[in-house]
PDB file of C-alpha atoms and ligand atoms in Angstrom:
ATOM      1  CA  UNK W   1     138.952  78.742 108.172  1.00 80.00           C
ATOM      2  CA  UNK W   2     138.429  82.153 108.506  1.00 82.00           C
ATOM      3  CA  UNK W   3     135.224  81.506 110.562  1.00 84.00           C
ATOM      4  CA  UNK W   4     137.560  79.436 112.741  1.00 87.00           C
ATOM      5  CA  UNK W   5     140.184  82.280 113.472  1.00 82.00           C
ATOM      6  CA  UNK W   6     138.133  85.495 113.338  1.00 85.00           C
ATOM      7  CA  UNK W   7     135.876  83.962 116.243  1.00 86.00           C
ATOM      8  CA  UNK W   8     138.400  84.153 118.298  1.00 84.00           C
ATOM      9  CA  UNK W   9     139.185  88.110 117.055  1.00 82.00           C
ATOM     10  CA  UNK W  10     135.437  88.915 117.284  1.00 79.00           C
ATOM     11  CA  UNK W  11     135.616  87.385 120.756  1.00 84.00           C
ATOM     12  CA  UNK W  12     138.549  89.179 122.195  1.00 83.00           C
ATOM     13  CA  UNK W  13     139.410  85.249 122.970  1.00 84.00           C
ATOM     14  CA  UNK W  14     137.380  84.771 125.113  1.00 88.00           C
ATOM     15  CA  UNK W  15     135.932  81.646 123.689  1.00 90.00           C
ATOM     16  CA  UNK W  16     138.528  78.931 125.047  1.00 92.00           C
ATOM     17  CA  UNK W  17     141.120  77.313 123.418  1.00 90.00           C
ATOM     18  CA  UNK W  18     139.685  75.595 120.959  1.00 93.00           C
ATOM     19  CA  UNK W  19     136.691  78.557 120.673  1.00 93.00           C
ATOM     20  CA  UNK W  20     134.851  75.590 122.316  1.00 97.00           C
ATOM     21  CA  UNK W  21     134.138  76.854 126.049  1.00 97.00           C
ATOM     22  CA  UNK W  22     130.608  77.376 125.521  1.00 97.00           C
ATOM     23  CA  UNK W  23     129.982  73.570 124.572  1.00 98.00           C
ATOM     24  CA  UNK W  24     132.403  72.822 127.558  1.00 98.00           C
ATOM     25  CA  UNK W  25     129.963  74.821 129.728  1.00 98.00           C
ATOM     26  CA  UNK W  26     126.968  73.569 128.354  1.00 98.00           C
ATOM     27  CA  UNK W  27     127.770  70.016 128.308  1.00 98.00           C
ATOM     28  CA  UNK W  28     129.397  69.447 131.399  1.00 98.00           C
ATOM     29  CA  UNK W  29     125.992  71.896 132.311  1.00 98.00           C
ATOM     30  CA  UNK W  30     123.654  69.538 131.352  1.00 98.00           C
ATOM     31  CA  UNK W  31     126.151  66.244 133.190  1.00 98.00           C
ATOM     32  CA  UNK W  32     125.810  67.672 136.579  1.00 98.00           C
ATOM     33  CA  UNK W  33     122.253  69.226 135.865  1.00 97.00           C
ATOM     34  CA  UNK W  34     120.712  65.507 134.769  1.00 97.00           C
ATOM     35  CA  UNK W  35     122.986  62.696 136.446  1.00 96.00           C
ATOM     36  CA  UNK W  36     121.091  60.032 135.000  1.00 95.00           C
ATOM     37  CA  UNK W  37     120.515  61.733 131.394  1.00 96.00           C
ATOM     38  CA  UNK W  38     122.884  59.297 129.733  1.00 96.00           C
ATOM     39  CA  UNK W  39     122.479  60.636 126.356  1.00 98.00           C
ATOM     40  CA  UNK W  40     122.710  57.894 123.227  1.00 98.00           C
ATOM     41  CA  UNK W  41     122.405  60.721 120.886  1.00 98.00           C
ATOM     42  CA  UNK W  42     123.207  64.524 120.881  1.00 98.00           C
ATOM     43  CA  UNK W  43     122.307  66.731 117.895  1.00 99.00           C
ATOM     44  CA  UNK W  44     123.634  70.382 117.600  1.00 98.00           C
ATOM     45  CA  UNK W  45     121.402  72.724 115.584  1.00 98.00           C
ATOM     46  CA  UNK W  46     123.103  75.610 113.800  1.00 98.00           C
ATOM     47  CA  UNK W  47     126.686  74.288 114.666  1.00 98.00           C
ATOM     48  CA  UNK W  48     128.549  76.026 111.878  1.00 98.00           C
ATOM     49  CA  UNK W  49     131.981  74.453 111.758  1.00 98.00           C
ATOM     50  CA  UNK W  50     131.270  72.290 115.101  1.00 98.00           C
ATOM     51  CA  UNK W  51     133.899  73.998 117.348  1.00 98.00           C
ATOM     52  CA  UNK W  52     130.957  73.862 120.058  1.00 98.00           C
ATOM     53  CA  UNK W  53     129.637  70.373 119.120  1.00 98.00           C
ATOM     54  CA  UNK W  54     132.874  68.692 119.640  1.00 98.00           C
ATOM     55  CA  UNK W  55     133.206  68.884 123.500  1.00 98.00           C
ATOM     56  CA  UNK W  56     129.696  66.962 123.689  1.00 98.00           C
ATOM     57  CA  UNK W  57     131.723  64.048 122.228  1.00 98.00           C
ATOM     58  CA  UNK W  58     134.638  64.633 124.945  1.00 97.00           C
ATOM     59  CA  UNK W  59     131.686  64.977 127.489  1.00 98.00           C
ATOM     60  CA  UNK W  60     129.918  61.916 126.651  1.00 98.00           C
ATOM     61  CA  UNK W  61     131.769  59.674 125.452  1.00 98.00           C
ATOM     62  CA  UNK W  62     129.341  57.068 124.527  1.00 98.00           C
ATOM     63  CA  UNK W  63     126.885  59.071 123.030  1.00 98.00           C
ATOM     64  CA  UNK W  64     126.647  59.517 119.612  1.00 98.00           C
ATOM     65  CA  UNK W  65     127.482  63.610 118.548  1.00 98.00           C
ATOM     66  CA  UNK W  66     125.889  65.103 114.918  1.00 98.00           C
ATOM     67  CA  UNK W  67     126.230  69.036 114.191  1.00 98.00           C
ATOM     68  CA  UNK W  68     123.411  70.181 111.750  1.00 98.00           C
ATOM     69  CA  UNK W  69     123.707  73.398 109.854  1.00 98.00           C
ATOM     70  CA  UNK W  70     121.812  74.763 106.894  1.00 98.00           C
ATOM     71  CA  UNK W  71     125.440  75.505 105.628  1.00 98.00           C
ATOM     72  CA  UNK W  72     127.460  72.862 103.455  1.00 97.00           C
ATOM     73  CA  UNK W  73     130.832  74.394 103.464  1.00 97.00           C
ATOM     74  CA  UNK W  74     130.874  74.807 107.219  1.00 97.00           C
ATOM     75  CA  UNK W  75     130.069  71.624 107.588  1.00 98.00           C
ATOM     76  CA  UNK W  76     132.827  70.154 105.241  1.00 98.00           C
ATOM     77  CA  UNK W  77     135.636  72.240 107.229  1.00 97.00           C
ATOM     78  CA  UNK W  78     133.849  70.779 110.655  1.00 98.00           C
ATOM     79  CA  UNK W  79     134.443  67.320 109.814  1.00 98.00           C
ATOM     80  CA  UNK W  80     137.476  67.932 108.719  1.00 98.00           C
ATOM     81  CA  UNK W  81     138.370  69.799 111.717  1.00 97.00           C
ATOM     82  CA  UNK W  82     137.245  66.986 114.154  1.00 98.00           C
ATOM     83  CA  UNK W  83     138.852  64.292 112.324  1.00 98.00           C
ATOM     84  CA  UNK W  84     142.250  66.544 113.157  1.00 98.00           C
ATOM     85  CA  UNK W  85     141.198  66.419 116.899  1.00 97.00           C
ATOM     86  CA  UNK W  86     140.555  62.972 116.710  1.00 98.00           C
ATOM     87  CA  UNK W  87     136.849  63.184 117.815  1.00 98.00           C
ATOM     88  CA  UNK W  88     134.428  61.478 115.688  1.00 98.00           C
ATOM     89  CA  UNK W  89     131.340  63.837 115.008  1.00 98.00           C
ATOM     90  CA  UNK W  90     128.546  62.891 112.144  1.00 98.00           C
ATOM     91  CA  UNK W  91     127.626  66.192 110.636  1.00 98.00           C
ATOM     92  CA  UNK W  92     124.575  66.641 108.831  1.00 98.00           C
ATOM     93  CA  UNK W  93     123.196  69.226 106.119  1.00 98.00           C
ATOM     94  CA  UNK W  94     119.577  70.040 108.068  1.00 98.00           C
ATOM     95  CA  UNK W  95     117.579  72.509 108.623  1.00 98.00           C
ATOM     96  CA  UNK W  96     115.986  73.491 112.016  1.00 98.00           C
ATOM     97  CA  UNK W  97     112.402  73.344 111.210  1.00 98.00           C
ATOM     98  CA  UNK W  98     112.590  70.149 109.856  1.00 98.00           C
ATOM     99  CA  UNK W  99     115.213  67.664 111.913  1.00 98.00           C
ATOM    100  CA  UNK W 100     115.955  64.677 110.400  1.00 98.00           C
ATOM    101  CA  UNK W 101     114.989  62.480 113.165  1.00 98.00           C
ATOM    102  CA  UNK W 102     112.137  60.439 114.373  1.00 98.00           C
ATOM    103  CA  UNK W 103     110.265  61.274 116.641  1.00 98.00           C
ATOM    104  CA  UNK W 104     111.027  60.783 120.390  1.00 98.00           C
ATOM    105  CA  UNK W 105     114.704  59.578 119.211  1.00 98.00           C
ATOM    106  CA  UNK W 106     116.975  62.243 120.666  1.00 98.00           C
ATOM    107  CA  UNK W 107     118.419  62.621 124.128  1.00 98.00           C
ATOM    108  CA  UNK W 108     119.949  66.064 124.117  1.00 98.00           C
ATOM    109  CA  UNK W 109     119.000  69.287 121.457  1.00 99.00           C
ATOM    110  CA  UNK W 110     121.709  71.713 122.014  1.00 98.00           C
ATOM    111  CA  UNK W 111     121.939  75.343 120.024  1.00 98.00           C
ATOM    112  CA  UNK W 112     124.654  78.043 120.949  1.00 98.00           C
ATOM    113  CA  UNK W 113     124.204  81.486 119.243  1.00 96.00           C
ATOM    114  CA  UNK W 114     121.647  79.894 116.932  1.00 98.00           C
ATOM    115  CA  UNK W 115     118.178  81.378 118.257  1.00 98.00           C
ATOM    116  CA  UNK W 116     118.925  85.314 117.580  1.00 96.00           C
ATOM    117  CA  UNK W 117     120.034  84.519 113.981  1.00 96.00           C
ATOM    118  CA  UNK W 118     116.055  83.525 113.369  1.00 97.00           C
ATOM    119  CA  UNK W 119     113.199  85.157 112.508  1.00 97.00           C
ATOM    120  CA  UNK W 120     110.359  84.516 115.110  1.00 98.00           C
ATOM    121  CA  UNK W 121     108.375  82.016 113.115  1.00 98.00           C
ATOM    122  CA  UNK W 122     111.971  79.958 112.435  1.00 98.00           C
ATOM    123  CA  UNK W 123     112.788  79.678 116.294  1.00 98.00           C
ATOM    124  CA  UNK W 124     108.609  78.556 117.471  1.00 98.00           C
ATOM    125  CA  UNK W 125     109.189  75.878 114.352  1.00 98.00           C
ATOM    126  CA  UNK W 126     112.449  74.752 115.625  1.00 98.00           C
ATOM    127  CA  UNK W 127     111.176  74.496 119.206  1.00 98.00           C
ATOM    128  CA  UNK W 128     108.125  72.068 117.716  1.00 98.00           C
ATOM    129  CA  UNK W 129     111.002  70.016 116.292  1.00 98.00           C
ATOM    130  CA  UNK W 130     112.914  69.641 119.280  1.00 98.00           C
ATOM    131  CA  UNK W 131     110.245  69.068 121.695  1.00 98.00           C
ATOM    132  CA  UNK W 132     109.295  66.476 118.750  1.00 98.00           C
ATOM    133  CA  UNK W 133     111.998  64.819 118.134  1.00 98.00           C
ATOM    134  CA  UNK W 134     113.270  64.255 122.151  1.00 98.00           C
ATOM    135  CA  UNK W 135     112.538  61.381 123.832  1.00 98.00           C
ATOM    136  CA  UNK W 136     110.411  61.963 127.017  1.00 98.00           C
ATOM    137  CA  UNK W 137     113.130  63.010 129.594  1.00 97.00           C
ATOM    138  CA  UNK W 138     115.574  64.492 126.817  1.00 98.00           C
ATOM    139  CA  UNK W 139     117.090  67.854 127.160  1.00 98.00           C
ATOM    140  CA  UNK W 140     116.663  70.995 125.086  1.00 98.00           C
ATOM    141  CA  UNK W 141     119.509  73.345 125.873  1.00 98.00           C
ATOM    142  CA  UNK W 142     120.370  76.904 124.114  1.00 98.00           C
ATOM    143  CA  UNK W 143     122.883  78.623 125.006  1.00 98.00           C
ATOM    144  CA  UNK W 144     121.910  82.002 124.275  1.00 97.00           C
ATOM    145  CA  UNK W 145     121.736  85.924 124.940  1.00 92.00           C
ATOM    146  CA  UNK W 146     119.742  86.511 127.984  1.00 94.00           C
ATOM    147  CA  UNK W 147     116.164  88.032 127.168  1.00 94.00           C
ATOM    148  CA  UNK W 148     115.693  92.064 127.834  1.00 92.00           C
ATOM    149  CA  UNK W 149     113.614  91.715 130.799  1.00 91.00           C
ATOM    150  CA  UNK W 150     116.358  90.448 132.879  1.00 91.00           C
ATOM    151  CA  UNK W 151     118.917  93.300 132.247  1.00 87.00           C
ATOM    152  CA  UNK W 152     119.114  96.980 133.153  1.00 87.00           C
ATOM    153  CA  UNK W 153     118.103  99.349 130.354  1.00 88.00           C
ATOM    154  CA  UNK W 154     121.499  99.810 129.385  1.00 88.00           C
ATOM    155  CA  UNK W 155     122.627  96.274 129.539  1.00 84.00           C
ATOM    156  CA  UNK W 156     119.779  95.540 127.549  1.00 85.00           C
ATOM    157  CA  UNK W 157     120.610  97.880 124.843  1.00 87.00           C
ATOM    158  CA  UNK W 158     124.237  97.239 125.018  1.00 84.00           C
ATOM    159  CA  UNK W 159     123.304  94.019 123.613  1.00 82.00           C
ATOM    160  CA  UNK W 160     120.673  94.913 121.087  1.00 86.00           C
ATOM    161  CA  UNK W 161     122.980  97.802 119.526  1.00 87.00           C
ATOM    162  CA  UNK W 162     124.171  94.895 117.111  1.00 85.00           C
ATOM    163  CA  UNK W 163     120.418  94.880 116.059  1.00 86.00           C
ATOM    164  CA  UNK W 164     120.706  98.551 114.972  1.00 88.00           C
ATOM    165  CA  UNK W 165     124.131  98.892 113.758  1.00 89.00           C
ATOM    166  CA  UNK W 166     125.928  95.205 112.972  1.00 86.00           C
ATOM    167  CA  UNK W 167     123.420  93.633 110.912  1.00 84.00           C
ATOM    168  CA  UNK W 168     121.932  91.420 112.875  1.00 86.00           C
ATOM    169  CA  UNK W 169     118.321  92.241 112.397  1.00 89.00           C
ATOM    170  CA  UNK W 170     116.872  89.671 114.903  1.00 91.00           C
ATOM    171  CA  UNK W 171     118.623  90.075 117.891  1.00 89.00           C
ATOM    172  CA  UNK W 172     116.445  92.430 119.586  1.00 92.00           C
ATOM    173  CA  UNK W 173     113.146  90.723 118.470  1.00 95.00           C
ATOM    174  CA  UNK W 174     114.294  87.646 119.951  1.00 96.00           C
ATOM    175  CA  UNK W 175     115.262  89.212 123.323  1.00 95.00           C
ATOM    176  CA  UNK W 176     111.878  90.429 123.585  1.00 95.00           C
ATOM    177  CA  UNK W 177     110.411  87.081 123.974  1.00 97.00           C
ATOM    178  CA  UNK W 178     109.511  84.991 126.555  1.00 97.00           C
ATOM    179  CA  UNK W 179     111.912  82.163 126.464  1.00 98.00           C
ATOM    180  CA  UNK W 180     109.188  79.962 128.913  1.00 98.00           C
ATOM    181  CA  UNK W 181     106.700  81.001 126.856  1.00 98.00           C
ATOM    182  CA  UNK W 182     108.384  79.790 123.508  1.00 98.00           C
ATOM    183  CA  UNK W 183     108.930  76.243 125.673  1.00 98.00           C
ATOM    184  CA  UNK W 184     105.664  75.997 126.402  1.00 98.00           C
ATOM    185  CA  UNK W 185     103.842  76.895 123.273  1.00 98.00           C
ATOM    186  CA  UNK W 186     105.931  74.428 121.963  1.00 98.00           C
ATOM    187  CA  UNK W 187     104.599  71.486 124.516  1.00 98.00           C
ATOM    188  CA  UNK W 188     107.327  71.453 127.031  1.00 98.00           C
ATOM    189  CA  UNK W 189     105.533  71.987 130.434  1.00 98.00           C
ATOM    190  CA  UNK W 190     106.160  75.180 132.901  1.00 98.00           C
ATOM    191  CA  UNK W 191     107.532  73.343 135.626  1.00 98.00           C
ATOM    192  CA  UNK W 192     110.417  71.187 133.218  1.00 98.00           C
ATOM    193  CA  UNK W 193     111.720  75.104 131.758  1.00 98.00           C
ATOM    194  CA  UNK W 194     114.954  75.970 133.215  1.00 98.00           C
ATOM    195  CA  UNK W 195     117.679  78.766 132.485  1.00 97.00           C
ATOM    196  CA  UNK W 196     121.024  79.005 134.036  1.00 97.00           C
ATOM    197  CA  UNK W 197     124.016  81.515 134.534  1.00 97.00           C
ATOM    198  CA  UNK W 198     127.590  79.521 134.506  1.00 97.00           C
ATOM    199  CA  UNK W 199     131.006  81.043 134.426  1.00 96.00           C
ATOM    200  CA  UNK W 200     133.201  79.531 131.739  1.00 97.00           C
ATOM    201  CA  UNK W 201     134.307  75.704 132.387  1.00 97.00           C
ATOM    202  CA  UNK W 202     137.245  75.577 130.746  1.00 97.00           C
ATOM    203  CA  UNK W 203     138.522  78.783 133.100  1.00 96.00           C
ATOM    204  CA  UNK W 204     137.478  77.473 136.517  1.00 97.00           C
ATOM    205  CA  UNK W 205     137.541  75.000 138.611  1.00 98.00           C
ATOM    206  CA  UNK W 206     135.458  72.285 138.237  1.00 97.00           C
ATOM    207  CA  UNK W 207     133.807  72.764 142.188  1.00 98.00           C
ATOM    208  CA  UNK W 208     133.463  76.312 140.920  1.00 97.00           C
ATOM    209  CA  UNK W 209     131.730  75.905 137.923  1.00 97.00           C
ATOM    210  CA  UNK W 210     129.267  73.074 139.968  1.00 97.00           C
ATOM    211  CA  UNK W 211     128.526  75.632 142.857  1.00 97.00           C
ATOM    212  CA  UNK W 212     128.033  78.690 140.304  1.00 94.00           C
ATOM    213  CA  UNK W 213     125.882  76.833 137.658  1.00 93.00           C
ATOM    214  CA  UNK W 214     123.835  75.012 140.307  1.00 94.00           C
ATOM    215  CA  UNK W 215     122.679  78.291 141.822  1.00 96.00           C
ATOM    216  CA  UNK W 216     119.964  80.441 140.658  1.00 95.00           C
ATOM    217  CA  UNK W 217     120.257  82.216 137.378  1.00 95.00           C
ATOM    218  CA  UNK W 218     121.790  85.869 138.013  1.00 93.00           C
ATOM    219  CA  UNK W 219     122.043  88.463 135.657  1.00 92.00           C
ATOM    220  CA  UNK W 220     125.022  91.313 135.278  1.00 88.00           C
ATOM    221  CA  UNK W 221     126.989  93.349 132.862  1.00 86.00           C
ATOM    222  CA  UNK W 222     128.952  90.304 132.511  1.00 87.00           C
ATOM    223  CA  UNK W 223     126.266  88.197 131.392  1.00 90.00           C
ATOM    224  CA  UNK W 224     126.581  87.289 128.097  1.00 84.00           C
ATOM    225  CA  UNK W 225     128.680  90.280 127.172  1.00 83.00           C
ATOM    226  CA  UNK W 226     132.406  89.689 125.675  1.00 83.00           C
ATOM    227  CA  UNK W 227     134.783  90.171 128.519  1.00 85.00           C
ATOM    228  CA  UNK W 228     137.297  88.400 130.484  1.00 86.00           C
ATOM    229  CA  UNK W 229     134.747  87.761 133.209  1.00 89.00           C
ATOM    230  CA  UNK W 230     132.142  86.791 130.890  1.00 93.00           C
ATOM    231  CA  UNK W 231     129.255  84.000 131.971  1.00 95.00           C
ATOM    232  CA  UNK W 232     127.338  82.293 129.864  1.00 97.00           C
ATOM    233  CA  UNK W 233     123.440  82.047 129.812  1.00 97.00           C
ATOM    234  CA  UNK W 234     121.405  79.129 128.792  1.00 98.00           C
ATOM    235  CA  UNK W 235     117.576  78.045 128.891  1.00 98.00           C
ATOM    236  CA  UNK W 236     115.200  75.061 127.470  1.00 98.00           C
ATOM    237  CA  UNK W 237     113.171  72.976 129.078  1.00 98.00           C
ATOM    238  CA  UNK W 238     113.475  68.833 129.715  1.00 98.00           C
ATOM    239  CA  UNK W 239     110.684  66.849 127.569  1.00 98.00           C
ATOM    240  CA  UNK W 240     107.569  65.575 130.439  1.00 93.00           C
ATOM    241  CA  UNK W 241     108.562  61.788 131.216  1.00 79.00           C
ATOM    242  CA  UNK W 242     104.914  60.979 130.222  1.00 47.00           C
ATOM    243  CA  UNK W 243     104.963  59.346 127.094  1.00 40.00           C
ATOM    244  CA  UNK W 244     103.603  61.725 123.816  1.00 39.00           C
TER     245      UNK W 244
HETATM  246  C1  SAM B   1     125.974  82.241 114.671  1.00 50.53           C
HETATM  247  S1  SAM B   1     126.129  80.730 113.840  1.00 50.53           S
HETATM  248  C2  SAM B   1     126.052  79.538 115.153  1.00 50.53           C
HETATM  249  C3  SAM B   1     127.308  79.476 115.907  1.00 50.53           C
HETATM  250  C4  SAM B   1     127.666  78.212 116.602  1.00 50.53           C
HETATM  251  N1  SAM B   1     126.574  77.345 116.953  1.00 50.53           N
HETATM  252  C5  SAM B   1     128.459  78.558 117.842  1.00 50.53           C
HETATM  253  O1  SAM B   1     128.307  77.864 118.839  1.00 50.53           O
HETATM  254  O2  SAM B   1     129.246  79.513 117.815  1.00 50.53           O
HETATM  255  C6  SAM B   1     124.562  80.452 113.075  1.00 50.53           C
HETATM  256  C7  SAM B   1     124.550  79.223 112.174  1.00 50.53           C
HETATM  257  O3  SAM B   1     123.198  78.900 111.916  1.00 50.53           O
HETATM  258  C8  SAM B   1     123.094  78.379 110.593  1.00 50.53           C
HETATM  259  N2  SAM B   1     121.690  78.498 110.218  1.00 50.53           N
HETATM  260  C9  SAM B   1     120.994  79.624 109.936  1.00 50.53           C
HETATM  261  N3  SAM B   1     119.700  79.341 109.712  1.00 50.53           N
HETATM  262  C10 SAM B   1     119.572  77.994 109.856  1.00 50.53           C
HETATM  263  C11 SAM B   1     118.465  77.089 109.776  1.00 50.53           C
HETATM  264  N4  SAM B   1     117.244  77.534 109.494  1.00 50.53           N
HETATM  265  N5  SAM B   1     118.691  75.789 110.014  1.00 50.53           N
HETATM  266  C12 SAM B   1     119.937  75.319 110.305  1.00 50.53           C
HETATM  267  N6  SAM B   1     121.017  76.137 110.388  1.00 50.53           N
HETATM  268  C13 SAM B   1     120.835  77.452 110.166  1.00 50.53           C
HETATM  269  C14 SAM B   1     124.071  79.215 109.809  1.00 50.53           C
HETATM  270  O4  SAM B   1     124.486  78.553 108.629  1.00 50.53           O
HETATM  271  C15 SAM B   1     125.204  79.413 110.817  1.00 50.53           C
HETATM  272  O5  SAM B   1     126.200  78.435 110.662  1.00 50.53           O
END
């Protein structure tokens, strides 16, 4: 509960309606990205109280939608938070080095905010799980800060100042990756690793939000930084089509 409303204070409310615009974005993303995709099953890693899980569900319709989270209590308020919207979502207690799936089983791995609350070794063993535990032409998406050596020195700091002063001690070692390099090492070829700029679907149009996150990724003060013109950034990788 208090998650669910100081979100929206944290985020100047910016975060859509429901604080669900980035799973909007990233969903409807990955429908106009991968026509034929038709995901069976969608798992959200890290999904805290599923306010970003849910629109997968109101995306895809058919697909079966589970939010993981090392977190118990945030997953009891998610369920019962989706039962009051009337969208049936199977939440799991999990933890992202070790998915409970089989593997090549999953159509779509989807994190938002997730990676930069993880020490290094934590996101290359979540990574191995995903590209694990997707079947060949699945989808990992992550919906993340973009890395340093996209932004202007001040951008870049602007974000990492939470590093220094907010407690969030991994922010700026994750932005100092390579995010290709963390989809390869994990088994996901170079060619299949994509990343993406998209304003927020729930705030445009949607011939808008096609055009804009068809294009080429580009990178601003407004990228990923809390503002009324925010856009969101996203990168992963599909799984080769050759079997594994
Ligand atoms: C910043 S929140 C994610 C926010 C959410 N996905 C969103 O879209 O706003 C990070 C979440 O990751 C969970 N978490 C942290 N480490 C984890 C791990 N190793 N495996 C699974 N969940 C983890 C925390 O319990 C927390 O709910």
């Amino acid at each position: 509960m208090v998650y669910d409303n100081g979100l929206d204070v944290f985020s100047f409310g910016v975060m859509g309606e429901n604080l669900d615009d980035i799973g909007h974005s990233m969903a409807n993303f990955t429908r106009l990205r991968w026509p034929d995709l038709d995901p069976q099953l969608i798992v959200d890693v890290g999904c805290t109280i599923g306010h970003n899980t849910v629109p997968w569900k109101q995306a895809f319709p058919s697909a079966e939608v589970h939010g993981l989270d090392a977190a118990s209590p945030c997953l009891q308020y998610g369920h019962a938070r989706a039962e009051a919207m009337g969208v049936p979502i199977q939440f799991k207690q999990a933890l992202c080095d070790a998915l409970p799936y089989d593997d090549n089983s999953v159509d779509v791995v989807f994190s938002s905010m997730f990676l930069h609350e993880l020490p290094t070794p934590q996101i290359k063993a979540f990574f191995d799980e995903a590209h694990r535990v997707l079947k060949p032409g699945g989808v990992l998406i992550n919906m993340e800060l973009p890395p340093n050596d996209v932004l202007g020195a001040y951008d870049a700091f602007y974000l990492d100042w939470d590093c220094f002063y907010n407690n969030e001690p991994f922010y700026k070692d994750f932005r100092d990756l390579s995010y290709p390099k963390l989809c390869t090492d994990a088994g996901f070829l170079a060619a299949d690793f994509f990343q993406a700029t998209m304003p927020r679907y729930t705030y445009v149009s949607e011939a808008e939000f096609t055009e804009a996150s068809g294009a080429d990724a580009t990178f601003d003060a407004d990228t990923g930084r809390l503002s009324d013109t925010i856009t969101w950034y996203a990168f992963g990788a599909q799984k080769s089509g050759a079997a594994t």
